[in-house]
XYZ file of C-alpha atoms in Angstrom:
545
model
C 13.104 -10.036 -59.413
C 9.110 -9.763 -57.925
C 6.023 -11.778 -59.112
C 5.031 -9.745 -62.356
C 8.290 -10.276 -63.573
C 9.032 -13.421 -62.807
C 4.900 -13.961 -64.578
C 6.535 -12.740 -67.535
C 9.311 -14.882 -67.598
C 7.264 -17.906 -67.129
C 4.844 -16.658 -70.235
C 7.925 -16.105 -72.243
C 9.435 -19.326 -71.478
C 6.583 -21.518 -71.677
C 4.687 -19.942 -74.185
C 7.081 -18.552 -76.868
C 9.291 -21.660 -76.999
C 8.805 -24.543 -78.967
C 11.596 -26.797 -76.742
C 10.311 -27.949 -73.359
C 11.873 -25.518 -70.440
C 13.267 -26.234 -66.828
C 12.748 -23.835 -64.471
C 13.729 -23.980 -60.649
C 11.827 -20.686 -58.706
C 13.791 -20.417 -55.444
C 12.277 -18.043 -52.551
C 11.693 -17.890 -48.936
C 8.890 -19.031 -47.294
C 5.964 -16.517 -47.969
C 7.491 -14.162 -50.372
C 4.597 -15.384 -52.906
C 5.700 -18.113 -54.880
C 2.409 -20.205 -55.253
C 1.225 -16.449 -56.302
C 3.864 -16.347 -59.075
C 2.286 -19.647 -60.563
C -1.353 -18.146 -59.679
C -0.539 -15.064 -61.761
C 0.273 -17.590 -64.671
C -2.761 -19.995 -64.078
C -4.687 -16.696 -64.811
C -2.749 -15.616 -67.951
C -3.108 -18.795 -68.920
C -7.322 -18.736 -68.704
C -7.317 -15.453 -70.830
C -5.812 -17.328 -73.731
C -8.896 -19.738 -74.467
C -8.212 -22.526 -76.222
C -4.374 -21.162 -77.077
C -3.894 -21.729 -73.066
C -1.486 -24.325 -72.099
C -2.086 -27.727 -70.070
C -1.294 -26.555 -66.715
C -0.421 -28.960 -63.603
C 0.138 -28.245 -59.763
C 1.617 -30.523 -57.431
C 2.209 -29.971 -53.664
C 4.878 -32.071 -52.700
C 3.869 -31.850 -49.350
C 1.809 -34.828 -47.558
C 2.737 -36.801 -50.686
C 3.977 -39.704 -49.007
C 5.861 -42.225 -51.299
C 7.300 -41.521 -55.182
C 4.197 -43.948 -56.162
C 2.059 -41.467 -54.288
C 3.407 -38.910 -56.633
C 3.264 -40.470 -59.790
C -0.534 -41.559 -58.989
C -1.356 -37.703 -58.696
C 0.507 -37.028 -61.794
C -1.554 -39.773 -63.788
C -5.213 -38.369 -61.879
C -3.811 -34.398 -62.830
C -2.848 -35.853 -66.469
C -6.150 -36.649 -67.503
C -7.992 -33.632 -65.619
C -5.658 -31.619 -68.534
C -5.724 -33.335 -71.548
C -9.762 -32.267 -71.058
C -10.854 -29.466 -69.230
C -14.354 -29.764 -69.744
C -14.326 -33.000 -67.460
C -14.703 -33.127 -64.283
C -11.954 -33.497 -62.319
C -10.537 -36.725 -62.165
C -9.292 -36.647 -58.334
C -12.622 -37.914 -58.165
C -11.204 -41.590 -58.694
C -8.629 -41.581 -56.132
C -10.576 -39.291 -53.390
C -14.217 -40.382 -53.480
C -15.915 -42.776 -52.412
C -17.795 -43.909 -55.862
C -14.089 -43.195 -57.290
C -12.734 -46.156 -54.750
C -15.699 -48.027 -55.384
C -15.335 -47.826 -59.672
C -11.372 -48.437 -58.660
C -12.786 -51.880 -56.513
C -15.006 -53.148 -59.571
C -12.532 -53.076 -62.153
C -9.670 -54.104 -59.904
C -12.660 -57.242 -59.368
C -13.809 -57.526 -62.393
C -9.832 -58.588 -63.629
C -9.634 -60.864 -60.860
C -12.393 -62.781 -62.044
C -11.989 -62.835 -65.677
C -8.082 -63.034 -65.615
C -7.009 -64.176 -62.339
C -5.204 -61.101 -61.081
C -5.748 -57.162 -59.807
C -4.744 -54.464 -61.625
C -4.540 -50.055 -60.140
C -6.818 -48.846 -62.937
C -5.045 -45.634 -62.585
C -0.964 -47.925 -62.617
C -1.694 -48.762 -65.776
C -1.871 -44.998 -67.269
C 1.180 -43.518 -69.441
C 0.884 -39.949 -69.951
C 2.214 -38.844 -72.943
C 3.745 -36.247 -72.119
C 5.314 -32.569 -74.253
C 5.648 -28.986 -74.332
C 1.691 -28.084 -74.206
C 2.226 -29.343 -70.865
C 3.405 -26.849 -67.811
C 4.110 -28.918 -64.458
C 4.555 -27.878 -61.100
C 5.903 -29.528 -58.709
C 5.593 -26.784 -55.179
C 6.707 -26.734 -51.563
C 9.882 -28.841 -52.389
C 11.518 -27.839 -48.962
C 8.321 -29.680 -47.094
C 8.556 -33.217 -48.788
C 8.344 -36.132 -46.359
C 11.447 -36.954 -45.501
C 10.104 -40.910 -47.310
C 11.097 -39.621 -50.648
C 14.609 -39.467 -50.952
C 15.464 -35.907 -53.558
C 17.050 -38.674 -56.086
C 14.378 -40.098 -56.545
C 12.265 -36.765 -56.751
C 14.452 -35.455 -58.849
C 14.928 -38.551 -60.966
C 10.954 -38.391 -61.836
C 10.796 -35.114 -62.683
C 13.792 -35.352 -64.418
C 11.525 -37.861 -67.218
C 8.581 -35.679 -67.031
C 10.946 -33.125 -68.243
C 12.016 -34.697 -71.010
C 8.919 -33.735 -72.858
C 7.624 -31.788 -70.473
C 7.540 -28.139 -69.143
C 8.452 -28.068 -65.491
C 8.388 -25.405 -62.720
C 9.958 -26.421 -59.677
C 9.321 -24.118 -56.610
C 10.743 -24.140 -53.236
C 12.903 -22.453 -50.858
C 16.682 -23.813 -51.270
C 17.683 -22.665 -47.706
C 15.148 -24.674 -45.733
C 16.501 -28.162 -47.362
C 18.372 -30.269 -45.129
C 22.088 -29.935 -45.271
C 22.506 -32.802 -47.229
C 19.975 -32.736 -49.039
C 21.237 -29.109 -50.213
C 24.198 -30.283 -50.867
C 22.747 -33.387 -53.527
C 20.273 -30.971 -55.062
C 22.832 -28.498 -55.817
C 24.043 -31.509 -57.818
C 20.921 -32.371 -59.198
C 19.529 -28.885 -60.370
C 23.028 -28.620 -62.527
C 21.819 -31.334 -64.574
C 17.977 -31.095 -64.631
C 17.117 -27.446 -64.604
C 17.733 -25.376 -67.725
C 17.163 -21.755 -65.958
C 16.754 -20.699 -61.860
C 15.243 -17.126 -60.967
C 14.898 -15.952 -57.236
C 12.371 -14.311 -56.013
C 13.177 -11.581 -53.481
C 10.144 -9.052 -52.844
C 7.214 -8.456 -53.970
C 5.738 -6.557 -57.030
C 3.558 -3.317 -56.126
C 0.546 -4.599 -58.237
C 0.704 -8.413 -56.477
C 0.325 -5.982 -52.861
C -1.746 -3.676 -54.667
C -4.173 -6.538 -55.748
C -4.270 -7.936 -52.399
C -5.181 -5.134 -50.906
C -8.159 -4.838 -53.177
C -10.406 -7.213 -51.395
C -10.827 -4.370 -48.381
C -13.670 -2.573 -50.549
C -14.808 -1.385 -47.873
C -11.207 1.168 -47.350
C -10.526 3.885 -49.739
C -8.249 3.521 -51.975
C -5.941 5.910 -49.354
C -6.582 3.929 -46.186
C -5.639 0.745 -48.859
C -1.870 2.318 -49.354
C -1.797 3.343 -45.614
C -1.857 -1.023 -44.961
C 0.448 -0.898 -47.886
C 3.392 1.644 -47.004
C 2.793 -0.003 -43.081
C 3.616 -3.405 -44.741
C 6.222 -1.640 -46.867
C 7.991 -0.104 -43.242
C 7.985 -3.166 -41.084
C 6.648 -6.412 -43.281
C 9.229 -7.541 -45.106
C 8.726 -9.602 -47.871
C 6.134 -11.873 -46.892
C 2.971 -12.070 -48.600
C 1.551 -14.909 -46.491
C 1.665 -11.922 -43.497
C 0.172 -9.414 -46.183
C -2.684 -11.456 -46.251
C -2.874 -12.973 -42.948
C -3.212 -9.033 -42.119
C -5.900 -8.434 -44.993
C -7.677 -11.400 -43.783
C -7.720 -9.871 -39.941
C -8.424 -6.232 -41.319
C -11.646 -7.626 -43.607
C -12.930 -9.742 -40.721
C -13.323 -6.565 -38.129
C -14.693 -4.407 -41.454
C -17.966 -6.958 -41.411
C -18.268 -6.045 -37.379
C -17.256 -2.211 -37.495
C -15.429 0.682 -39.106
C -11.153 1.290 -38.660
C -9.398 4.141 -39.077
C -5.870 4.543 -40.088
C -4.535 4.199 -36.815
C -6.587 0.796 -36.546
C -5.373 -0.079 -39.553
C -2.409 0.293 -38.375
C -2.970 -1.394 -35.647
C -4.321 -4.166 -36.728
C -1.297 -4.840 -39.491
C 1.249 -3.975 -36.880
C 0.241 -6.970 -34.095
C -0.410 -9.933 -37.272
C 3.261 -8.739 -38.096
C 4.486 -8.471 -34.565
C 3.095 -11.589 -34.424
C 4.735 -12.772 -37.115
C 8.113 -11.566 -35.757
C 8.110 -13.078 -32.439
C 7.103 -16.974 -33.935
C 10.503 -16.422 -36.048
C 12.344 -15.758 -33.017
C 13.155 -12.033 -34.071
C 14.313 -10.073 -30.840
C 12.172 -7.019 -31.430
C 13.087 -4.396 -29.211
C 15.528 -4.366 -26.036
C 12.688 -4.879 -22.816
C 13.321 -2.356 -20.238
C 10.269 -4.111 -17.764
C 9.447 -7.446 -16.707
C 6.056 -6.395 -16.291
C 3.743 -8.391 -18.817
C 1.413 -5.336 -19.817
C 4.246 -3.230 -20.641
C 4.883 -4.781 -23.584
C 2.494 -3.428 -25.840
C 3.855 -0.215 -25.014
C 7.048 -1.070 -26.303
C 5.777 -2.482 -29.583
C 3.575 0.335 -30.166
C 6.777 2.037 -30.075
C 8.730 -0.112 -31.968
C 5.789 0.749 -34.779
C 5.509 3.992 -34.513
C 1.366 3.934 -33.478
C -0.478 6.515 -31.943
C 0.020 6.370 -28.018
C -3.600 6.089 -28.023
C -4.609 3.412 -30.173
C -1.678 0.808 -28.547
C -4.260 0.257 -25.676
C -6.718 -1.408 -28.175
C -3.544 -4.114 -28.990
C -4.076 -6.716 -26.481
C -8.262 -6.077 -27.445
C -6.282 -7.331 -31.248
C -4.301 -10.329 -30.142
C -7.548 -11.573 -27.989
C -8.917 -11.560 -31.593
C -6.511 -13.581 -32.956
C -6.277 -16.300 -29.895
C -9.663 -16.320 -29.312
C -11.909 -14.729 -31.890
C -13.299 -12.794 -29.173
C -12.996 -8.912 -29.044
C -14.968 -5.462 -27.581
C -16.234 -3.678 -30.937
C -17.336 -1.234 -28.466
C -14.139 -0.175 -27.505
C -12.825 -0.307 -30.508
C -15.872 2.328 -31.820
C -15.402 4.033 -28.817
C -11.350 4.796 -30.658
C -13.413 5.867 -34.278
C -16.324 7.333 -32.735
C -14.756 8.328 -29.327
C -18.261 10.265 -26.697
C -14.657 11.310 -24.589
C -11.869 11.650 -27.146
C -8.260 11.509 -24.829
C -5.829 13.984 -25.500
C -4.602 14.528 -29.065
C -0.924 14.870 -28.319
C -1.376 11.348 -27.303
C -3.554 9.972 -29.652
C -1.573 11.467 -32.726
C 1.176 10.122 -31.938
C 3.173 13.216 -30.813
C 4.639 12.112 -28.368
C 6.178 8.894 -28.796
C 7.724 6.371 -26.230
C 11.595 6.227 -27.360
C 13.218 3.700 -25.022
C 16.246 4.275 -25.958
C 16.863 8.221 -25.406
C 14.423 7.966 -22.272
C 15.248 4.620 -20.889
C 11.869 4.418 -18.164
C 7.919 4.811 -18.579
C 8.336 6.664 -16.175
C 10.503 9.299 -17.224
C 8.482 10.093 -20.339
C 5.496 11.180 -18.350
C 7.985 12.868 -15.488
C 8.875 14.820 -19.090
C 5.621 15.447 -20.016
C 4.176 16.134 -16.361
C 7.159 19.006 -16.018
C 5.131 20.593 -19.062
C 2.120 20.769 -17.202
C 3.358 22.165 -14.087
C 5.189 24.915 -15.804
C 2.123 25.563 -17.807
C 3.409 25.934 -21.236
C -0.410 26.046 -22.511
C 0.974 25.489 -26.293
C 1.778 22.209 -25.451
C -1.742 21.449 -25.070
C -3.989 22.851 -27.049
C -7.359 21.977 -25.776
C -9.189 21.510 -22.470
C -9.538 18.008 -23.932
C -6.024 17.338 -24.418
C -5.262 18.436 -21.094
C -7.878 15.701 -19.429
C -6.716 13.545 -21.772
C -3.256 13.777 -20.501
C -4.113 13.839 -16.483
C -5.952 10.362 -17.476
C -3.269 9.004 -18.925
C -0.738 9.898 -16.379
C -2.926 8.188 -13.924
C -4.121 5.170 -15.074
C -0.458 4.027 -16.165
C 0.860 4.796 -12.632
C -1.778 2.946 -11.621
C -1.765 0.302 -14.290
C 2.044 -0.248 -14.105
C 2.612 0.829 -10.520
C 4.850 3.833 -11.428
C 6.682 5.889 -8.942
C 5.951 9.120 -10.379
C 4.345 11.604 -7.871
C 1.365 13.201 -9.336
C 0.265 15.109 -6.643
C -0.890 17.598 -7.232
C -1.687 17.015 -10.754
C -5.093 18.244 -10.774
C -4.527 21.568 -9.498
C -1.878 22.118 -12.430
C -4.047 20.722 -15.132
C -7.108 22.864 -13.468
C -4.708 26.464 -14.290
C -3.584 25.573 -17.511
C -7.617 24.501 -18.561
C -8.553 28.344 -17.101
C -6.054 29.384 -19.242
C -7.272 27.306 -22.689
C -10.768 28.969 -21.519
C -9.885 32.100 -21.055
C -7.899 32.014 -24.340
C -10.565 31.148 -26.502
C -12.864 33.938 -25.850
C -15.986 32.312 -27.064
C -18.564 29.860 -25.883
C -17.421 26.887 -25.073
C -19.637 23.455 -26.116
C -17.666 21.379 -23.210
C -19.966 18.217 -22.870
C -17.723 15.450 -21.703
C -19.552 12.604 -20.958
C -16.537 9.674 -19.600
C -18.960 7.412 -19.332
C -17.678 6.142 -22.986
C -14.296 6.318 -22.450
C -12.677 3.867 -24.613
C -10.199 2.655 -22.844
C -10.856 1.822 -19.136
C -13.792 2.399 -17.009
C -11.071 3.257 -14.182
C -10.715 7.276 -15.977
C -14.301 7.313 -15.067
C -13.271 7.811 -11.303
C -9.250 9.541 -12.030
C -10.607 12.543 -14.079
C -14.598 12.774 -12.661
C -13.128 15.516 -10.099
C -11.464 16.993 -12.822
C -14.014 17.748 -15.382
C -16.410 18.470 -12.473
C -14.069 21.476 -12.147
C -13.636 21.939 -15.861
C -17.443 21.827 -16.881
C -17.579 24.678 -13.429
C -14.977 27.028 -15.512
C -16.763 26.331 -18.655
C -19.938 27.374 -17.555
C -18.919 30.510 -15.706
C -16.480 31.457 -18.692
C -19.804 30.755 -21.271
C -22.169 33.509 -18.148
C -19.772 35.599 -18.167
C -19.131 36.104 -22.070
C -23.124 36.130 -22.683
C -23.156 39.017 -19.454
C -20.904 40.771 -21.777
C -23.767 40.062 -24.990
C -26.509 41.049 -22.281
C -25.026 44.453 -21.742
C -24.381 45.471 -25.348
C -27.849 44.434 -26.281
C -29.073 46.142 -23.658
C -27.459 49.418 -24.398
C -28.286 49.152 -28.296
C -32.340 48.583 -26.807
C -31.919 44.719 -28.332
C -34.937 44.090 -26.003
C -35.363 40.723 -27.408
C -31.827 39.805 -27.381
C -31.699 40.495 -23.534
C -34.957 38.499 -23.137
C -33.391 35.593 -24.588
C -30.204 35.720 -23.044
C -31.966 36.429 -19.380
C -34.354 32.997 -19.932
C -31.475 31.073 -19.451
C -28.638 33.366 -17.384
C -31.664 35.171 -14.925
C -29.663 36.186 -12.612
C -28.258 38.251 -14.453
C -31.497 41.254 -13.591
C -29.950 41.279 -10.161
C -26.559 41.411 -11.798
C -27.091 44.456 -13.864
C -29.607 46.323 -11.745
C -28.619 49.387 -13.455
C -31.219 48.069 -16.447
C -34.358 49.354 -13.713
C -32.337 52.913 -14.165
C -34.648 54.451 -16.740
C -37.668 53.929 -14.634
C -37.022 57.133 -13.040
C -36.777 58.753 -16.381
C -39.456 59.285 -19.711
C -39.070 55.543 -20.492
C -40.775 54.261 -23.819
C -43.461 51.667 -24.049
C -40.545 49.079 -25.319
C -38.002 49.559 -21.980
C -41.299 49.404 -20.322
C -42.633 45.775 -21.484
C -39.414 44.907 -21.783
C -39.096 44.850 -17.638
C -42.926 43.868 -17.289
C -42.023 40.689 -19.389
C -38.900 40.212 -17.445
C -40.483 39.926 -14.121
C -43.659 38.089 -15.147
C -40.675 35.253 -16.891
C -38.440 34.967 -13.037
C -39.625 31.478 -11.937
C -37.394 31.515 -8.963
C -38.976 33.279 -5.551
C -36.025 34.383 -4.271
C -34.462 36.256 -7.509
C -38.231 37.451 -7.909
C -37.305 39.392 -4.213
C -34.451 40.311 -5.146
C -36.051 42.527 -7.804
C -38.994 42.992 -5.427
C -36.389 44.874 -3.249
C -34.475 47.245 -5.934
C -37.525 47.830 -7.266
C -39.217 48.840 -3.348
C -35.950 51.376 -3.374
C -36.658 53.050 -6.022
C -39.949 53.857 -5.207
C -39.337 54.878 -1.808
C -37.058 57.478 -3.021
C -38.789 58.534 -6.180
C -40.813 61.866 -5.670
C -42.420 62.235 -8.784
C -45.829 60.459 -8.501
C -46.312 58.855 -12.595
C -43.223 57.408 -12.110
C -43.709 56.109 -8.483
C -47.137 54.722 -10.008
C -45.305 53.281 -12.981
C -42.323 51.310 -10.524
C -45.384 49.921 -7.919
C -47.296 48.279 -11.659
C -43.967 46.784 -11.476
C -43.935 45.729 -7.558
C -46.591 44.179 -7.901
C -45.780 41.619 -10.410
C -43.401 40.454 -7.990
């Protein structure tokens, strides 16, 4: 049964029946037993004047039966008049204690004796009351189970009772006694063994900065890995809520937060999550990210989340740069195409060696972009250093350079490649590890872009689009030398547009060395030309150089 189903049962048993009913709600720690009571109290509040009188008592922290009876009487007074302020002030505040002492002293003066004002009250229980006793298994050892159940039985003669607890957490002797007692006292026993979908949605809905789809991501992850522990879900929600006040989170980071909380819960309950293959503690977050099927890239932030939970300290820049990386590492790694399966492949080295073989074999289809190749190289080098792996990474830049070259030529378009690895989101060491490859990649891309622009320049010149030619020459002025044929029409009957193009071209060349090379071309043409008009035309351009 789940919380919603049990709440309906409580409505039916307590609200509809004319006779009082005694129920025991059993369930594991964290399953959401107390949340069931909250759903029921919310329902009662919606009934207005028709609501039952509800009393909630947590047995945790109560040392004696007298202490319990005192709490019951104070709660009884509060339940009688919902408009009155909570009567717990009689016990918990300085003014309440002063009043009790004053009453006691007054009685002593005139009667010779003292009386506790609360102790003389005698509640008149009836079936309009529902008294909830929570945390059965956390009761004080000073309270005998028989005495507790006797108190509950006396109240339950007239009032409705809801006893909440985890029976299996009782000691062996008390568990046997409780089994006998509940057969005499309890009318119905229900077992809470799952969390309702509505309860999960209600809990997650407080994260209003997340979209409905992102909230569902959290629920799906919890369903798969979180078990039936509502308390764990609340811890996840609290963690994500706090981080959302500092930055935005995407699907990967939502799952990461959930994974860290779930992992900590399992570790605290001594659940062995996976077989470790290394004694290196820094290896653990990789093992865990594999267990929870997290993208490899986000697993590097595992330690950041753990530090926040332990010390309230986190580097938000790392989180934000994962959301909006200036340098985006390999999509293969980040999106989880590559996961480390430590059962099929025993070591991290073996996984990386397997990936490196793909790189060495020039499997271009495996790497979909230049960023992926560089991201992969960065990760391989980083992991090799971080975990002192025995991986032969000699020549990896060479293999990467060859694949990058193939990928660039395959694109057949201008590439805007601005890989500012200063913003790399994992470690500053990545800068040195990939700087040389980045520089070489930029050279390749610049050459590719220049080649494409040169083709465009040639097409524009042939079609007479001189404005387009001048625009390209403003970025690549050396095209005027590489394509010296553009001056050939000077010896023919050139039109005014062509001559104006050459005039502006030469005037706009600021590089003196380039101007001298243009001058050499024109001087050679001038020397070989016999026609006086054409010679004068060439001479005019020479004068501009």
